[in-house]
C-alpha positions as CSV (number, residue, x, y, z in Angstrom):
1,M,12.0,9.6,-8.3
2,T,7.7,9.9,-7.9
3,L,5.1,7.8,-9.0
4,Q,1.6,9.4,-8.8
5,C,-1.7,9.8,-10.7
6,D,-3.6,12.3,-10.8
7,H,-7.5,12.9,-10.6
8,L,-7.2,9.9,-12.5
9,C,-10.6,8.4,-14.1
10,F,-10.7,4.6,-15.8
11,A,-13.4,2.6,-16.9
12,H,-13.5,-0.7,-18.9
13,D,-16.5,-0.4,-21.8
14,D,-19.5,1.1,-19.9
15,H,-18.3,0.6,-16.4
16,P,-16.3,2.8,-14.1
17,A,-13.3,1.1,-12.2
18,L,-11.7,4.3,-11.4
19,D,-13.1,7.9,-10.4
20,D,-11.0,10.7,-9.5
21,V,-8.2,8.9,-8.5
22,S,-5.2,10.9,-6.4
23,V,-2.3,8.7,-5.1
24,R,1.8,9.8,-4.4
25,L,4.5,6.7,-4.4
26,H,7.6,7.3,-3.0
27,P,11.1,4.9,-3.7
28,G,12.4,4.0,-0.7
29,Q,8.9,2.5,0.3
30,F,6.5,-0.6,-0.3
31,S,3.3,0.5,-1.2
32,V,0.6,-1.4,-0.9
33,I,-3.1,-1.4,-2.9
34,L,-6.2,-2.5,-1.0
35,G,-9.5,-3.1,-1.2
36,P,-12.5,-4.9,-1.5
37,N,-13.0,-7.1,-5.3
38,G,-14.3,-4.8,-7.1
39,A,-13.1,-2.0,-6.4
40,G,-10.5,-0.9,-8.9
41,K,-6.9,-2.4,-7.3
42,S,-5.5,-4.5,-10.4
43,T,-6.8,-0.7,-12.9
44,L,-5.1,1.5,-10.9
45,L,-1.6,-0.8,-10.8
46,S,-2.4,-1.3,-14.7
47,C,-2.6,3.1,-14.8
48,L,0.5,3.9,-13.0
49,A,2.5,1.2,-14.8
50,G,1.4,2.5,-18.5
51,L,-0.7,-0.8,-19.5
52,L,-4.3,1.4,-19.2
53,K,-4.5,4.6,-20.7
54,P,-7.3,6.6,-17.7
55,R,-10.3,7.7,-19.5
56,S,-9.4,11.2,-17.8
57,G,-6.6,12.5,-15.6
58,S,-2.8,11.0,-15.5
59,A,-0.5,8.9,-14.0
60,H,3.4,10.2,-13.7
61,L,7.2,9.5,-12.5
62,D,8.9,12.6,-11.6
63,G,6.5,14.6,-13.7
64,D,6.9,12.2,-17.6
65,A,3.3,11.2,-18.3
66,I,4.2,7.1,-18.5
67,V,2.2,6.3,-21.1
68,A,4.6,8.7,-23.0
69,L,7.3,7.3,-22.6
70,P,9.3,4.8,-24.9
71,D,8.2,1.4,-24.6
72,A,11.6,0.6,-24.2
73,A,12.7,3.6,-21.3
74,R,9.7,2.3,-19.3
75,A,11.1,-0.8,-19.3
76,K,13.7,0.2,-17.2
77,L,12.1,2.1,-14.7
78,L,9.0,0.3,-14.0
79,G,9.3,-3.3,-13.7
80,V,5.8,-4.9,-13.8
81,L,4.7,-8.4,-12.5
82,P,1.2,-8.7,-13.7
83,Q,-1.9,-11.2,-12.4
84,G,-1.4,-14.1,-13.6
85,A,1.2,-13.5,-16.2
86,P,0.7,-16.6,-18.6
87,T,4.1,-18.8,-19.6
88,H,2.5,-20.3,-23.2
89,W,6.2,-21.0,-24.3
90,A,8.0,-24.5,-23.3
91,I,11.5,-22.2,-22.5
92,T,13.8,-22.4,-19.2
93,A,13.6,-20.4,-16.2
94,S,16.6,-19.5,-17.4
95,A,15.6,-18.0,-20.7
96,L,12.6,-16.3,-19.4
97,V,14.1,-14.1,-16.6
98,A,16.9,-13.8,-19.8
99,L,14.0,-11.6,-21.3
100,G,14.0,-9.1,-18.5
101,R,17.3,-7.9,-19.9
102,Y,15.8,-7.1,-23.6
103,P,15.5,-3.6,-22.1
104,H,19.1,-3.2,-21.7
105,R,20.2,-5.7,-24.8
106,K,22.6,-3.6,-27.1
107,G,23.4,-6.2,-29.3
108,F,22.7,-10.0,-29.8
109,G,23.3,-12.6,-27.1
110,L,23.8,-11.6,-24.1
111,S,26.7,-9.1,-22.5
112,A,28.6,-10.5,-19.0
113,E,26.5,-7.5,-17.0
114,D,23.2,-9.1,-18.8
115,R,24.0,-12.2,-16.7
116,V,25.6,-11.2,-13.8
117,A,21.6,-9.1,-13.2
118,I,19.8,-12.7,-13.9
119,D,21.7,-14.7,-11.8
120,A,21.4,-12.4,-9.2
121,A,17.6,-12.4,-9.8
122,L,17.6,-16.0,-9.6
123,V,19.5,-16.5,-6.4
124,A,16.9,-13.5,-5.0
125,T,14.0,-15.5,-5.5
126,G,15.4,-18.8,-4.4
127,T,15.2,-20.9,-8.6
128,T,18.6,-21.7,-9.4
129,S,18.0,-25.6,-8.5
130,F,15.3,-25.5,-11.7
131,A,16.7,-22.3,-13.9
132,D,17.0,-25.3,-16.6
133,R,13.6,-26.9,-16.4
134,R,11.8,-25.8,-18.7
135,V,9.0,-22.7,-17.1
136,T,5.7,-25.1,-18.8
137,E,7.1,-28.3,-16.4
138,L,6.9,-25.7,-13.3
139,S,3.9,-26.2,-10.5
140,G,2.0,-22.6,-10.2
141,G,4.0,-21.5,-7.1
142,E,7.5,-22.1,-9.4
143,R,6.2,-20.3,-11.8
144,A,5.7,-17.4,-10.2
145,R,9.0,-16.7,-8.5
146,V,10.6,-16.8,-12.2
147,L,8.5,-14.6,-13.5
148,M,9.4,-12.2,-10.1
149,A,12.6,-12.9,-11.3
150,R,12.1,-11.8,-14.2
151,V,11.2,-8.0,-13.2
152,L,14.6,-8.6,-10.8
153,A,17.0,-9.0,-13.9
154,G,15.4,-6.3,-15.3
155,E,16.8,-3.7,-12.2
156,P,13.7,-1.1,-12.5
157,Q,14.0,1.3,-10.0
158,W,9.7,0.6,-9.2
159,I,8.7,-2.9,-9.0
160,L,4.6,-3.2,-9.9
161,A,3.3,-6.1,-8.6
162,D,-0.6,-7.5,-8.9
163,E,-1.1,-10.1,-6.8
164,P,2.6,-11.3,-6.6
165,L,1.7,-13.8,-3.9
166,A,-1.0,-15.5,-5.4
167,N,0.2,-19.4,-5.8
168,L,2.5,-19.1,-3.2
169,D,2.5,-21.8,-0.7
170,P,2.7,-19.4,3.4
171,G,6.1,-20.0,3.5
172,Y,7.1,-18.4,0.1
173,Q,4.7,-15.7,0.7
174,I,7.2,-15.0,3.5
175,D,9.8,-15.2,1.8
176,M,8.8,-12.9,-1.6
177,L,7.5,-9.7,0.8
178,H,10.6,-10.1,2.4
179,L,12.4,-9.6,-1.2
180,L,10.5,-7.2,-1.6
181,R,10.8,-5.2,1.5
182,D,14.9,-6.2,0.5
183,Q,14.4,-3.8,-3.0
184,V,12.8,-1.2,-0.8
185,G,15.8,-1.5,1.3
186,H,18.5,-0.6,-2.1
187,G,16.3,2.3,-2.5
188,K,13.9,1.5,-5.0
189,G,9.8,1.8,-5.1
190,V,7.6,-0.8,-4.1
191,V,3.7,-1.3,-5.7
192,A,1.8,-4.2,-4.8
193,V,-1.7,-5.4,-4.9
194,L,-2.2,-7.7,-2.3
195,H,-5.8,-9.5,-0.7
196,D,-4.5,-10.6,2.5
197,L,-4.9,-7.4,5.2
198,H,-2.6,-9.4,7.4
199,H,0.5,-9.2,5.4
200,A,0.0,-5.6,4.5
201,V,0.2,-4.8,8.2
202,R,3.0,-6.5,8.8
203,F,5.0,-5.3,5.8
204,A,3.9,-2.1,4.3
205,D,4.9,1.2,4.7
206,H,2.7,2.7,3.4
207,V,-1.4,2.2,2.1
208,V,-3.9,3.1,-0.8
209,L,-7.1,1.5,1.1
210,L,-9.8,2.0,-2.3
211,H,-13.5,1.6,-1.7
212,Q,-15.8,1.6,-5.1
213,G,-12.9,3.0,-7.3
214,K,-12.3,5.6,-5.3
215,V,-9.9,6.7,-3.1
216,F,-11.4,5.7,0.8
217,A,-7.9,6.1,3.1
218,Q,-4.5,6.5,2.0
219,G,-1.3,6.9,4.0
220,P,0.7,5.0,6.9
221,V,-1.0,1.3,8.0
222,A,-1.9,2.8,11.4
223,D,-3.9,5.7,9.9
224,V,-5.7,3.8,7.3
225,L,-6.7,0.4,8.7
226,T,-8.8,1.7,11.9
227,S,-11.6,-0.5,12.8
228,S,-13.8,2.7,11.5
229,N,-12.3,1.9,7.8
230,L,-12.2,-1.5,8.2
231,S,-15.9,-1.9,8.7
232,A,-16.8,0.6,6.3
233,V,-14.5,-0.5,3.5
234,Y,-15.0,-5.1,3.7
235,G,-17.8,-5.1,6.8
236,I,-15.4,-6.6,9.2
237,D,-14.4,-5.8,12.7
238,A,-11.5,-5.5,13.1
239,K,-7.9,-3.9,15.1
240,L,-4.5,-3.4,15.0
241,F,-2.2,-4.9,18.1
242,S,1.4,-5.3,18.7
243,D,2.0,-8.3,20.1
244,E,4.9,-9.5,22.6
245,E,7.4,-8.3,20.3
246,G,6.0,-5.4,19.2
247,T,5.5,-6.4,15.9
248,P,2.6,-5.2,14.7
249,Q,-1.1,-7.7,13.5
250,L,-4.0,-7.5,13.3
251,L,-7.8,-9.2,14.6
252,I,-10.6,-10.1,12.6
253,K,-13.4,-10.5,15.1
254,G,-16.1,-11.7,12.4
255,K,-18.2,-9.4,10.2
256,T,-20.1,-6.3,11.1
257,A,-23.0,-5.0,9.3
258,R,-22.4,-2.6,6.9
């Protein structure tokens, strides 16, 4: 089930955000959207999720226009973790996670299938220990993990996450990235907006590098995060290398003159 956009353009009022963007993303891959502040990363993710309607061009899921899909059908296919999602209601963490089952509900109350999915999401995100606490009492990092659990509880075929590492300590950032990789291992497609280039190098299968609202480069990490591309887009002197264990790493030496 391919997720793609073709010649997509979007503007916030009169301020262009995306210009002729075309990407093709595949299930079973961890795709990362990168780029400097204001490059259009979150806007692209929102268009792929059907949350924003492009000014021109289109976004499709296996040939079906995403914005034309009924809300419930889209929610079953695409699990979206927005950036800084608010949690205004003083409900328990488990109740918030249960909201992820809404597209699957066939009547009042939770089915046995719903409860299995909720429990699995709590376990996967390490949030079982505070499932009965109110989300308004949780730390920012705890809330972030509960919100991801809500996405997982919906058992979507695609997970679209906008800065899923925000508010997480380094250890939990690694846990979240491994969690997303596990979803890829189960055949799902994952698309995440990240800021940390080091995490992208370690975990991404496919990278979309945006610059000034356009696709500067896309493809495998080694093809996209080249020294010349990183200099042109970020203004940094950096290079990829492999450590003693063969794990890809990124060395950032400093800034370069653009």
